[in-house]
Coordinates of C-alpha atoms in Angstrom, one line a residue:
X1043 CA 90.3 92.1 -3.4
X1044 CA 91.4 95.8 -3.2
X1045 CA 88.9 98.6 -2.4
X1046 CA 89.2 100.3 -5.8
X1047 CA 88.4 97.1 -7.6
X1048 CA 85.5 96.4 -5.3
X1049 CA 84.1 99.8 -5.9
X1050 CA 84.4 99.4 -9.7
X1051 CA 82.7 96.1 -9.8
X1052 CA 79.9 97.2 -7.5
X1053 CA 77.1 95.2 -6.0
X1054 CA 77.2 92.5 -8.7
X1055 CA 80.4 91.0 -7.3
X1056 CA 78.6 89.3 -4.4
X1057 CA 76.8 86.8 -6.6
X1058 CA 79.7 86.4 -9.0
X1059 CA 82.1 85.9 -6.1
X1060 CA 80.0 83.1 -4.7
X1061 CA 79.6 81.5 -8.1
X1062 CA 83.3 81.5 -9.1
X1063 CA 84.9 80.5 -5.8
X1064 CA 85.6 76.8 -6.2
X1065 CA 88.8 76.5 -4.2
X1066 CA 88.5 74.2 -1.3
X1067 CA 90.6 74.0 1.8
X1068 CA 91.9 70.6 3.0
X1069 CA 93.1 70.7 6.6
X1070 CA 94.9 67.9 8.4
X1071 CA 93.8 67.8 12.0
X1072 CA 96.1 66.0 14.5
X1073 CA 95.2 64.9 17.9
X1074 CA 95.7 67.4 20.7
X1075 CA 96.7 70.4 18.7
X1076 CA 95.3 72.8 16.2
X1077 CA 96.4 71.9 12.7
X1078 CA 99.5 73.7 11.5
X1079 CA 97.8 74.3 8.1
X1080 CA 94.8 75.9 9.7
X1081 CA 95.1 79.7 9.9
X1082 CA 94.7 80.6 13.6
X1083 CA 91.6 82.4 14.6
X1084 CA 91.9 86.1 15.2
X1085 CA 92.9 85.5 18.8
X1086 CA 92.2 81.9 19.8
X1087 CA 90.9 78.7 18.3
X1088 CA 87.4 78.1 19.8
X1089 CA 88.1 75.0 21.8
X1090 CA 84.9 73.0 22.3
X1091 CA 83.7 70.3 24.6
X1092 CA 82.1 67.5 22.7
X1093 CA 78.5 66.6 23.4
X1094 CA 78.2 62.8 23.8
X1095 CA 75.1 62.3 21.7
X1096 CA 74.4 60.9 18.3
X1097 CA 72.0 63.8 17.5
X1098 CA 72.9 67.3 16.6
X1099 CA 73.0 69.3 19.9
X1100 CA 70.4 71.8 20.8
X1101 CA 72.8 74.1 22.5
X1102 CA 76.3 75.4 21.7
X1103 CA 79.0 73.5 23.5
X1104 CA 80.8 75.1 26.4
X1105 CA 84.3 76.2 25.6
X1106 CA 87.0 74.0 27.1
X1107 CA 89.8 75.6 29.1
X1108 CA 92.6 76.9 27.0
X1109 CA 96.2 76.3 28.0
X1110 CA 97.7 79.3 29.7
X1111 CA 100.6 80.9 27.9
X1112 CA 103.8 81.3 29.9
X1113 CA 103.8 84.8 31.5
X1114 CA 107.2 85.8 30.3
X1115 CA 110.0 84.7 28.0
X1116 CA 112.2 81.8 29.1
X1117 CA 115.0 83.0 31.4
X1118 CA 113.4 86.4 32.0
X1119 CA 111.9 87.1 35.5
X1120 CA 110.0 90.4 35.7
X1121 CA 111.0 92.6 38.6
X1122 CA 109.7 95.7 40.2
X1123 CA 111.2 98.9 38.7
X1124 CA 111.3 102.2 40.5
X1125 CA 112.5 104.7 37.9
X1126 CA 111.6 105.3 34.2
X1127 CA 115.2 104.4 33.4
X1128 CA 114.9 101.0 35.1
X1129 CA 111.5 100.4 33.4
X1130 CA 113.0 101.2 30.0
X1131 CA 116.0 98.9 30.6
X1132 CA 113.7 96.1 31.6
X1133 CA 111.6 96.4 28.5
X1134 CA 114.7 96.6 26.3
X1135 CA 115.9 93.4 28.0
X1136 CA 112.8 91.6 26.7
X1137 CA 113.2 93.1 23.2
X1138 CA 116.8 92.0 23.0
X1139 CA 115.8 88.3 23.2
X1140 CA 117.5 86.5 20.2
X1141 CA 114.1 85.3 18.9
X1142 CA 113.0 88.9 18.3
X1143 CA 116.0 89.8 16.2
X1144 CA 114.4 89.2 12.8
X1145 CA 111.0 90.7 13.9
X1146 CA 109.7 94.2 13.9
X1147 CA 108.5 95.6 17.2
X1148 CA 106.6 98.8 17.9
X1149 CA 105.6 100.1 21.3
X1150 CA 104.4 103.2 23.1
X1151 CA 103.6 103.7 26.8
X1152 CA 102.1 107.0 28.0
X1153 CA 100.8 108.1 31.4
X1154 CA 97.1 109.1 31.4
X1155 CA 97.7 111.1 34.5
X1156 CA 100.7 113.2 33.4
X1157 CA 100.8 112.7 29.6
X1158 CA 104.4 111.8 29.8
X1159 CA 105.8 109.1 27.5
X1160 CA 107.5 106.3 29.6
X1161 CA 108.7 104.2 26.6
X1162 CA 108.5 104.2 22.9
X1163 CA 110.1 102.3 20.1
X1164 CA 109.2 102.5 16.4
X1165 CA 106.0 104.1 17.6
X1166 CA 105.4 105.9 14.3
X1167 CA 106.1 103.0 12.0
X1168 CA 103.3 101.3 10.2
X1169 CA 102.5 97.9 11.6
X1170 CA 99.8 95.2 11.0
X1171 CA 97.5 95.6 14.0
X1172 CA 95.6 92.3 13.7
X1173 CA 92.5 92.6 16.0
X1174 CA 93.7 95.8 17.5
X1175 CA 91.9 97.3 14.4
X1176 CA 88.7 96.5 16.3
X1177 CA 89.5 99.3 18.7
X1178 CA 89.1 101.8 15.9
X1179 CA 85.9 100.4 14.6
X1180 CA 84.2 100.0 18.0
X1181 CA 85.4 103.4 19.3
X1182 CA 83.9 105.2 16.2
X1183 CA 80.6 103.2 16.5
X1184 CA 80.3 103.9 20.2
X1185 CA 80.9 107.6 19.6
X1186 CA 78.5 108.0 16.7
X1187 CA 75.7 105.5 17.5
X1188 CA 75.9 105.5 21.3
X1189 CA 75.7 102.5 23.7
X1190 CA 71.9 102.5 23.5
X1191 CA 71.7 101.9 19.8
X1192 CA 69.8 98.7 18.8
X1193 CA 69.7 96.7 15.6
X1194 CA 66.1 96.2 14.4
X1195 CA 64.9 93.2 12.3
X1196 CA 61.5 93.8 10.8
X1197 CA 58.8 91.5 9.4
X1198 CA 56.8 93.0 6.6
X1199 CA 53.8 91.9 4.6
X1200 CA 51.6 93.5 1.9
X1201 CA 48.5 93.0 4.1
X1202 CA 47.7 92.3 7.7
X1203 CA 46.5 88.8 8.5
X1204 CA 42.8 88.4 8.0
X1205 CA 40.4 86.9 10.5
X1206 CA 41.7 83.4 9.7
X1207 CA 45.3 84.5 10.1
X1208 CA 46.0 84.4 6.4
X1209 CA 48.5 86.7 4.7
X1210 CA 48.1 87.2 1.0
X1211 CA 51.5 87.6 -0.7
X1212 CA 54.9 87.2 0.8
X1213 CA 56.3 87.5 4.3
X1214 CA 59.5 89.5 4.2
X1215 CA 62.1 89.4 7.0
X1216 CA 64.3 92.5 6.6
X1217 CA 67.6 92.4 8.4
X1218 CA 69.7 95.3 9.4
X1219 CA 72.8 93.5 10.6
X1220 CA 71.8 92.3 14.1
X1221 CA 74.5 90.0 15.3
X1222 CA 72.5 88.7 18.3
X1223 CA 70.6 85.9 16.6
X1224 CA 73.3 83.8 18.1
X1225 CA 73.8 81.1 20.8
X1226 CA 76.3 83.2 22.7
X1227 CA 73.5 85.7 23.6
X1228 CA 71.2 82.9 24.8
X1229 CA 73.3 80.7 27.1
X1230 CA 74.3 78.5 24.2
X1231 CA 70.8 77.9 22.8
X1232 CA 71.1 77.9 19.0
X1233 CA 67.4 78.4 18.4
X1234 CA 66.0 80.8 21.0
X1235 CA 66.5 84.0 19.1
X1236 CA 64.8 82.6 16.0
X1237 CA 62.0 81.2 18.2
X1238 CA 61.5 84.6 19.7
X1239 CA 61.0 86.1 16.2
X1240 CA 58.6 83.2 15.3
X1241 CA 56.6 83.8 18.4
X1242 CA 56.3 87.5 17.5
X1243 CA 55.0 86.6 14.1
X1244 CA 52.4 84.2 15.5
X1245 CA 51.4 86.8 18.2
X1246 CA 50.7 89.2 15.3
X1247 CA 48.0 86.7 14.2
X1248 CA 49.8 85.0 11.3
X1249 CA 48.6 81.5 10.7
X1250 CA 49.0 81.0 7.0
X1251 CA 51.3 82.7 4.4
X1252 CA 50.0 82.4 0.8
X1253 CA 53.3 83.6 -0.7
X1254 CA 57.0 83.0 -0.1
X1255 CA 59.0 83.5 3.0
X1256 CA 61.7 86.0 2.0
X1257 CA 64.9 86.8 3.8
X1258 CA 65.9 90.2 2.6
X1259 CA 69.6 91.0 3.3
X1260 CA 69.8 94.0 1.0
X1261 CA 70.5 96.5 3.8
X1262 CA 74.2 95.9 3.3
X1263 CA 75.7 96.1 -0.1
X1264 CA 79.2 95.2 -1.3
X1265 CA 81.0 91.9 -1.1
X1266 CA 80.1 89.5 1.7
X1267 CA 83.7 89.4 3.1
X1268 CA 86.0 92.0 4.5
X1269 CA 88.3 93.6 1.9
X1270 CA 91.6 92.0 1.7
X1271 CA 90.6 88.8 3.5
X1272 CA 92.7 85.7 2.5
X1273 CA 90.9 82.7 1.0
X1274 CA 92.4 80.4 3.6
X1275 CA 90.3 82.2 6.3
X1276 CA 87.0 81.9 4.6
X1277 CA 86.1 78.3 5.6
X1278 CA 86.3 79.0 9.3
X1279 CA 84.1 80.9 11.6
X1280 CA 86.5 83.8 11.9
X1281 CA 86.2 84.4 8.2
X1282 CA 82.4 84.0 8.0
X1283 CA 80.3 85.8 5.4
X1284 CA 78.9 89.2 6.3
X1285 CA 75.1 89.5 5.9
X1286 CA 72.4 91.9 7.1
X1287 CA 70.6 88.7 8.2
X1288 CA 73.1 86.9 10.4
X1289 CA 72.4 83.7 12.3
X1290 CA 74.6 81.9 14.9
X1291 CA 77.7 83.8 13.8
X1292 CA 77.1 82.6 10.2
X1293 CA 78.8 79.4 11.2
X1294 CA 77.9 75.8 12.2
X1295 CA 79.6 74.0 15.1
X1296 CA 81.0 70.7 13.8
X1297 CA 81.1 67.6 16.0
X1298 CA 83.0 64.6 14.9
X1299 CA 83.1 61.4 17.1
X1300 CA 84.4 57.9 16.6
X1301 CA 82.1 54.9 16.2
X1302 CA 81.8 52.2 18.8
X1303 CA 84.3 49.9 17.3
X1304 CA 87.3 50.1 15.0
X1305 CA 86.3 50.0 11.3
X1306 CA 82.9 51.6 11.9
X1307 CA 82.2 55.1 10.4
X1308 CA 82.5 58.0 12.8
X1309 CA 79.5 60.4 13.4
X1310 CA 79.4 63.9 12.0
X1311 CA 76.8 66.4 13.3
X1312 CA 76.3 70.1 13.4
X1313 CA 74.8 72.7 15.7
X1314 CA 72.4 74.2 14.8
X1315 CA 70.9 71.3 13.0
X1316 CA 70.0 72.1 9.4
X1317 CA 69.3 70.4 6.0
X1318 CA 70.9 73.4 4.2
X1319 CA 74.4 71.9 4.7
X1320 CA 75.1 68.6 2.9
X1321 CA 77.5 66.5 5.0
X1322 CA 79.7 63.9 3.3
X1323 CA 81.0 61.6 6.1
X1324 CA 84.1 59.8 5.1
X1325 CA 85.4 59.2 8.6
X1326 CA 86.4 55.8 10.0
X1327 CA 87.1 54.6 13.5
X1328 CA 90.7 53.5 14.2
X1329 CA 91.9 51.2 17.0
X1330 CA 92.5 52.6 20.4
X1331 CA 95.7 54.5 20.8
X1332 CA 95.9 55.3 17.1
X1333 CA 96.6 58.8 15.9
X1334 CA 93.8 61.1 15.0
X1335 CA 94.0 62.3 11.4
X1336 CA 91.1 64.2 9.9
X1337 CA 90.4 66.6 7.1
X1338 CA 87.6 69.1 6.6
X1339 CA 86.7 70.2 3.1
X1340 CA 84.2 72.8 2.0
X1341 CA 84.2 74.3 -1.5
X1342 CA 83.9 78.0 -1.0
X1343 CA 80.6 79.3 -2.1
X1344 CA 78.9 76.0 -1.5
X1345 CA 77.2 74.4 1.5
X1346 CA 78.7 71.0 1.1
X1347 CA 81.0 69.8 3.9
X1348 CA 83.2 66.7 3.5
X1349 CA 84.8 65.3 6.7
X1350 CA 87.1 62.4 6.4
X1351 CA 90.0 60.5 8.0
X1352 CA 90.3 58.5 11.2
X1353 CA 89.6 58.9 14.9
X1354 CA 90.6 56.2 17.4
X1355 CA 88.0 54.5 19.5
X1356 CA 89.0 56.3 22.6
X1357 CA 89.1 59.7 21.0
X1358 CA 86.9 62.3 22.9
X1359 CA 85.9 63.8 19.6
X1360 CA 86.9 66.8 17.4
X1361 CA 85.0 70.0 17.2
X1362 CA 85.4 73.1 15.0
X1363 CA 83.3 76.0 13.8
X1364 CA 82.9 76.1 10.1
X1365 CA 81.4 79.1 8.2
X1366 CA 78.5 78.6 5.9
X1367 CA 77.7 80.1 2.5
X1368 CA 74.6 82.3 2.0
X1369 CA 73.7 82.7 5.8
X1370 CA 70.5 84.6 5.0
X1371 CA 69.1 81.3 3.6
X1372 CA 70.0 79.5 6.8
X1373 CA 68.2 82.2 8.7
X1374 CA 65.1 81.8 6.6
X1375 CA 65.3 78.0 6.8
X1376 CA 65.4 78.0 10.6
X1377 CA 62.7 80.6 10.8
X1378 CA 60.4 78.5 8.5
X1379 CA 60.9 75.5 10.7
X1380 CA 60.1 77.5 13.8
X1381 CA 57.0 78.9 12.2
X1382 CA 55.8 75.5 11.0
X1383 CA 56.4 74.0 14.5
X1384 CA 53.9 76.7 15.7
X1385 CA 51.3 75.7 13.2
X1386 CA 51.9 78.3 10.6
X1387 CA 51.3 77.1 7.0
X1388 CA 53.6 78.5 4.3
X1389 CA 52.4 77.9 0.8
X1390 CA 55.4 79.4 -1.1
X1391 CA 59.1 78.7 -1.1
X1392 CA 61.9 80.1 1.0
X1393 CA 64.2 82.5 -0.8
X1394 CA 66.5 85.4 -0.3
X1395 CA 67.0 88.9 -1.8
X1396 CA 70.3 90.7 -1.6
X1397 CA 71.4 94.2 -2.6
X1398 CA 72.5 93.2 -6.1
X1399 CA 69.0 91.8 -6.8
X1400 CA 67.5 95.1 -5.6
X1401 CA 69.9 97.3 -7.6
X1402 CA 67.0 98.6 -9.8
X1403 CA 64.3 98.5 -7.2
X1404 CA 65.5 99.3 -3.7
X1405 CA 63.6 98.1 -0.7
X1406 CA 60.7 100.4 0.1
X1407 CA 59.0 99.7 3.5
X1408 CA 56.4 102.5 2.9
X1409 CA 54.5 100.1 0.6
X1410 CA 54.4 97.4 3.2
X1411 CA 53.0 96.8 6.7
X1412 CA 55.4 96.0 9.5
X1413 CA 53.6 93.2 11.5
X1414 CA 56.5 92.3 13.9
X1415 CA 60.0 93.3 14.8
X1416 CA 62.8 92.2 17.0
X1417 CA 65.3 94.6 18.6
X1418 CA 68.8 93.6 19.7
X1419 CA 70.3 94.2 23.1
X1420 CA 71.9 97.7 23.2
X1421 CA 75.2 98.2 21.5
X1422 CA 76.9 98.7 24.8
X1423 CA 76.3 95.0 25.5
X1424 CA 77.1 93.8 22.0
X1425 CA 80.6 95.4 22.0
X1426 CA 81.5 93.4 25.0
X1427 CA 80.6 90.2 23.1
X1428 CA 82.7 91.7 20.3
X1429 CA 85.9 92.8 21.9
X1430 CA 86.3 90.3 24.6
X1431 CA 86.2 87.2 22.4
X1432 CA 87.5 89.2 19.4
X1433 CA 84.5 88.4 17.2
X1434 CA 85.3 89.4 13.6
X1435 CA 81.8 89.1 12.2
X1436 CA 80.2 91.3 14.8
X1437 CA 82.8 94.0 14.2
X1438 CA 82.2 93.9 10.5
X1439 CA 78.4 94.2 11.1
X1440 CA 78.9 97.1 13.4
X1441 CA 81.1 98.8 10.8
X1442 CA 78.5 98.4 8.1
X1443 CA 75.7 99.6 10.4
X1444 CA 77.8 102.7 11.2
X1445 CA 78.4 103.2 7.5
X1446 CA 74.7 103.0 6.6
X1447 CA 73.8 105.4 9.4
X1448 CA 76.4 108.0 8.2
X1449 CA 76.7 107.4 4.5
X1450 CA 76.7 110.6 2.4
X1451 CA 78.0 109.2 -0.9
X1452 CA 75.5 106.7 -2.4
X1453 CA 78.2 105.2 -4.5
X1454 CA 80.0 103.9 -1.4
X1455 CA 79.4 100.4 -0.2
X1456 CA 78.3 99.9 3.4
X1457 CA 81.9 98.9 4.3
X1458 CA 83.4 101.9 2.6
X1459 CA 80.9 104.3 4.3
X1460 CA 81.8 102.7 7.6
X1461 CA 85.5 103.2 7.1
X1462 CA 84.8 106.8 6.1
X1463 CA 82.9 107.2 9.4
X1464 CA 85.9 105.9 11.3
X1465 CA 88.1 108.4 9.5
X1466 CA 85.7 111.2 10.5
X1467 CA 86.0 110.0 14.1
X1468 CA 89.8 110.0 14.0
X1469 CA 89.7 113.6 12.8
X1470 CA 87.3 114.5 15.6
X1471 CA 89.7 112.8 18.1
X1472 CA 92.7 114.7 16.7
X1473 CA 94.4 111.6 15.3
X1474 CA 96.2 111.9 11.9
X1475 CA 94.0 109.7 9.6
X1476 CA 96.9 109.3 7.2
X1477 CA 98.7 107.3 9.9
X1478 CA 95.9 104.7 9.8
X1479 CA 95.2 102.5 6.8
X1480 CA 91.9 100.7 7.3
X1481 CA 90.5 98.2 4.8
X1482 CA 88.3 96.2 7.1
X1483 CA 86.7 96.6 10.5
X1484 CA 88.0 93.5 12.3
X1485 CA 91.8 93.4 11.5
X1486 CA 91.7 90.1 9.7
X1487 CA 93.1 91.7 6.5
X1488 CA 96.9 92.1 6.3
X1489 CA 96.4 95.4 4.5
X1490 CA 95.4 97.2 7.7
X1491 CA 98.2 99.4 9.0
X1492 CA 98.4 101.5 12.2
X1493 CA 101.0 102.9 14.4
X1494 CA 101.5 102.4 18.1
X1495 CA 101.2 106.2 18.5
X1496 CA 97.8 106.4 16.8
X1497 CA 96.5 103.5 18.9
X1498 CA 97.7 105.1 22.1
X1499 CA 96.0 108.4 21.0
X1500 CA 92.8 106.5 20.3
X1501 CA 92.8 104.8 23.7
X1502 CA 93.7 108.1 25.4
X1503 CA 90.8 109.8 23.7
X1504 CA 88.4 107.1 24.7
X1505 CA 89.6 107.2 28.3
X1506 CA 88.1 110.7 28.5
X1507 CA 85.1 110.0 26.3
X1508 CA 81.5 110.3 27.6
X1509 CA 81.3 106.5 27.1
X1510 CA 84.7 105.7 28.5
X1511 CA 83.4 103.2 31.0
X1512 CA 81.4 101.3 28.4
X1513 CA 84.4 101.1 26.2
X1514 CA 86.7 100.1 29.0
X1515 CA 84.3 97.4 30.3
X1516 CA 84.2 95.8 26.9
X1517 CA 88.0 95.1 26.8
X1518 CA 89.3 91.7 27.9
X1519 CA 90.8 91.6 31.5
X1520 CA 94.0 89.8 32.1
X1521 CA 93.5 86.4 33.8
X1522 CA 89.8 86.9 33.9
X1523 CA 87.9 86.9 30.7
X1524 CA 87.9 87.1 26.9
X1525 CA 91.0 86.4 25.0
X1526 CA 93.1 87.3 28.1
X1527 CA 91.4 84.9 30.4
X1528 CA 94.4 82.5 30.5
X1529 CA 97.1 85.1 30.1
X1530 CA 99.2 86.8 32.8
X1531 CA 97.6 84.8 35.6
X1532 CA 99.2 85.0 39.0
X1533 CA 101.0 88.3 38.1
X1534 CA 100.5 91.9 38.9
X1535 CA 98.7 92.2 35.6
X1536 CA 95.9 89.8 36.5
X1537 CA 92.6 91.7 37.0
X1538 CA 94.5 94.9 36.2
X1539 CA 95.4 95.0 32.5
X1540 CA 92.4 95.7 30.2
X1541 CA 93.6 95.3 26.7
X1542 CA 92.6 94.3 23.2
X1543 CA 94.6 91.3 21.9
X1544 CA 95.4 90.7 18.2
X1545 CA 96.8 87.6 16.4
X1546 CA 97.2 86.8 12.8
X1547 CA 100.0 84.6 11.3
X1548 CA 103.4 86.1 12.2
X1549 CA 101.9 89.1 14.0
X1550 CA 100.5 89.9 17.5
X1551 CA 99.4 93.0 19.3
X1552 CA 98.2 94.1 22.8
X1553 CA 96.9 97.6 23.5
X1554 CA 95.0 98.9 26.4
X1555 CA 95.2 100.2 30.0
X1556 CA 97.0 99.3 33.2
X1557 CA 97.4 100.8 36.6
X1558 CA 101.0 100.6 38.0
X1559 CA 102.0 99.5 41.5
X1560 CA 102.2 103.2 42.4
X1561 CA 98.6 103.8 41.2
X1562 CA 99.4 105.6 38.0
X1563 CA 97.2 105.0 35.0
X1564 CA 99.0 104.1 31.8
X1565 CA 97.9 103.5 28.3
X1566 CA 100.0 101.3 26.0
X1567 CA 100.2 99.8 22.6
X1568 CA 102.5 96.8 21.8
X1569 CA 102.8 95.3 18.3
X1570 CA 105.1 92.7 16.9
X1571 CA 105.2 91.8 13.2
X1572 CA 107.2 89.3 11.1
X1573 CA 107.8 86.9 13.9
X1574 CA 107.1 83.4 12.5
X1575 CA 106.5 81.6 15.8
X1576 CA 103.5 79.9 17.4
X1577 CA 100.9 82.4 18.6
X1578 CA 101.7 81.8 22.3
X1579 CA 105.4 82.4 21.6
X1580 CA 104.6 85.8 20.0
X1581 CA 102.2 86.8 22.8
X1582 CA 104.7 86.0 25.6
X1583 CA 106.8 89.1 24.8
X1584 CA 103.8 91.4 24.9
X1585 CA 102.5 89.9 28.2
X1586 CA 106.0 90.3 29.8
X1587 CA 106.0 94.0 29.0
X1588 CA 102.4 94.4 30.3
X1589 CA 103.4 92.7 33.5
X1590 CA 106.4 95.1 33.9
X1591 CA 104.1 98.0 33.5
X1592 CA 101.8 96.7 36.2
X1593 CA 104.7 96.2 38.6
X1594 CA 106.2 99.7 38.0
X1595 CA 106.6 101.4 41.3
X1596 CA 107.8 104.7 40.2
X1597 CA 106.1 107.8 38.8
X1598 CA 106.3 109.4 35.4

């Protein structure tokens, strides 16, 4: 949906969007590979180790090792270059590979030490950046909010608990976009963050709630997805709904295992465990050695998940992360369970309030009493959990928090205000905002456009920023962590290149920093579009150039 239309429709689109979306995605999943029909995650499919238990797991599974991409194109052996001319010739050799002929490639390499350009090609042409868009969002948020900024989730009531612990009226959980109610911040524990909030409520003396438990997500307005997101992405964790009350990445980890004998149904469980999602299990166990063939089907806007097909008896199991609809309701449901386990009685129902419902009566905390609150870790820690794994939802939450903190025009949505704040940052950094078309914060939309030049300018500015080290530390490191952990291993780039990756269908990007063999600090941006190859095949050209830069023994 385009931005002009979103603005015209206003807050009401959120509920109408949920109500009208009935398109479902059917994905065939074949053993050993990600399904061809499944849109690839922003940078990598979250490979999961399967927990061997019949019950829903209490903790998030540990990611399995991902196969390492070859470090350079077939037949090309990177070598040390000693002059800029040799370096340029080596890069051009990569770009002259026949597979790249139909593609568009943009690149720029600049010395941070001298300011000299070592290489550029189509550097001022618009390109789809994929997740390199996150660099713009995070840089602007870090500049404006600072690394010590924290998200606050508040618990409000009309009265304090009386001597018996009773609260008359509703208990309201008011979210402000905290992404850290998530297993990745608690060593894989799905429930610890919610448990912490429940314990704070109990510590405030609450023993009985006479009214409803309300999850208020009205802090963010606008549609619950990034502008321009494709419907194919919305079933999966990397296209999860955006809510001011976010829980476990607004997704559920799905675990599918075969039965004990051929002909028996398989088992389907989720983590975290919840009754909010209705699971329809149509799986069957096939004989040993048979081919795995599964489908996952969730009507968009609904919390019904159908899983069907066959797994052989000896199959280790299939896992995926599936987004959920109305995540604030899952938040409230899990919190209610946590409170009831601690002896808190809740007389009323569990419900949610969004910005559309509050359009005539905005949330007013002055008429309420804050009885508890939870603060997130500082933004400096959160951005590392955003850039390194390329987390779309976190970036969108940060963009909207930035928008709400800086919004001047009340007619703008949280997303629109966030994008305006990024534009203000670009002007401050001396970057031509007309050379950046930003429609979401994460880069999942294909309508985003940047140039290699603007990206290099951004990275150069951040290299001298007062929070330069925080920004740099949040980037993936080649061969070490994040989306680069299995790339460029055993090369001069390993442990050296710090760069943001980006991958959407037919496009890939890599932009960041590298130190040459001669000790010179370089900043680079590499973007390839319109290359209909597997993701690893697209990345290999980018990695080869990054390795050449790390091996460069000359001076600019």
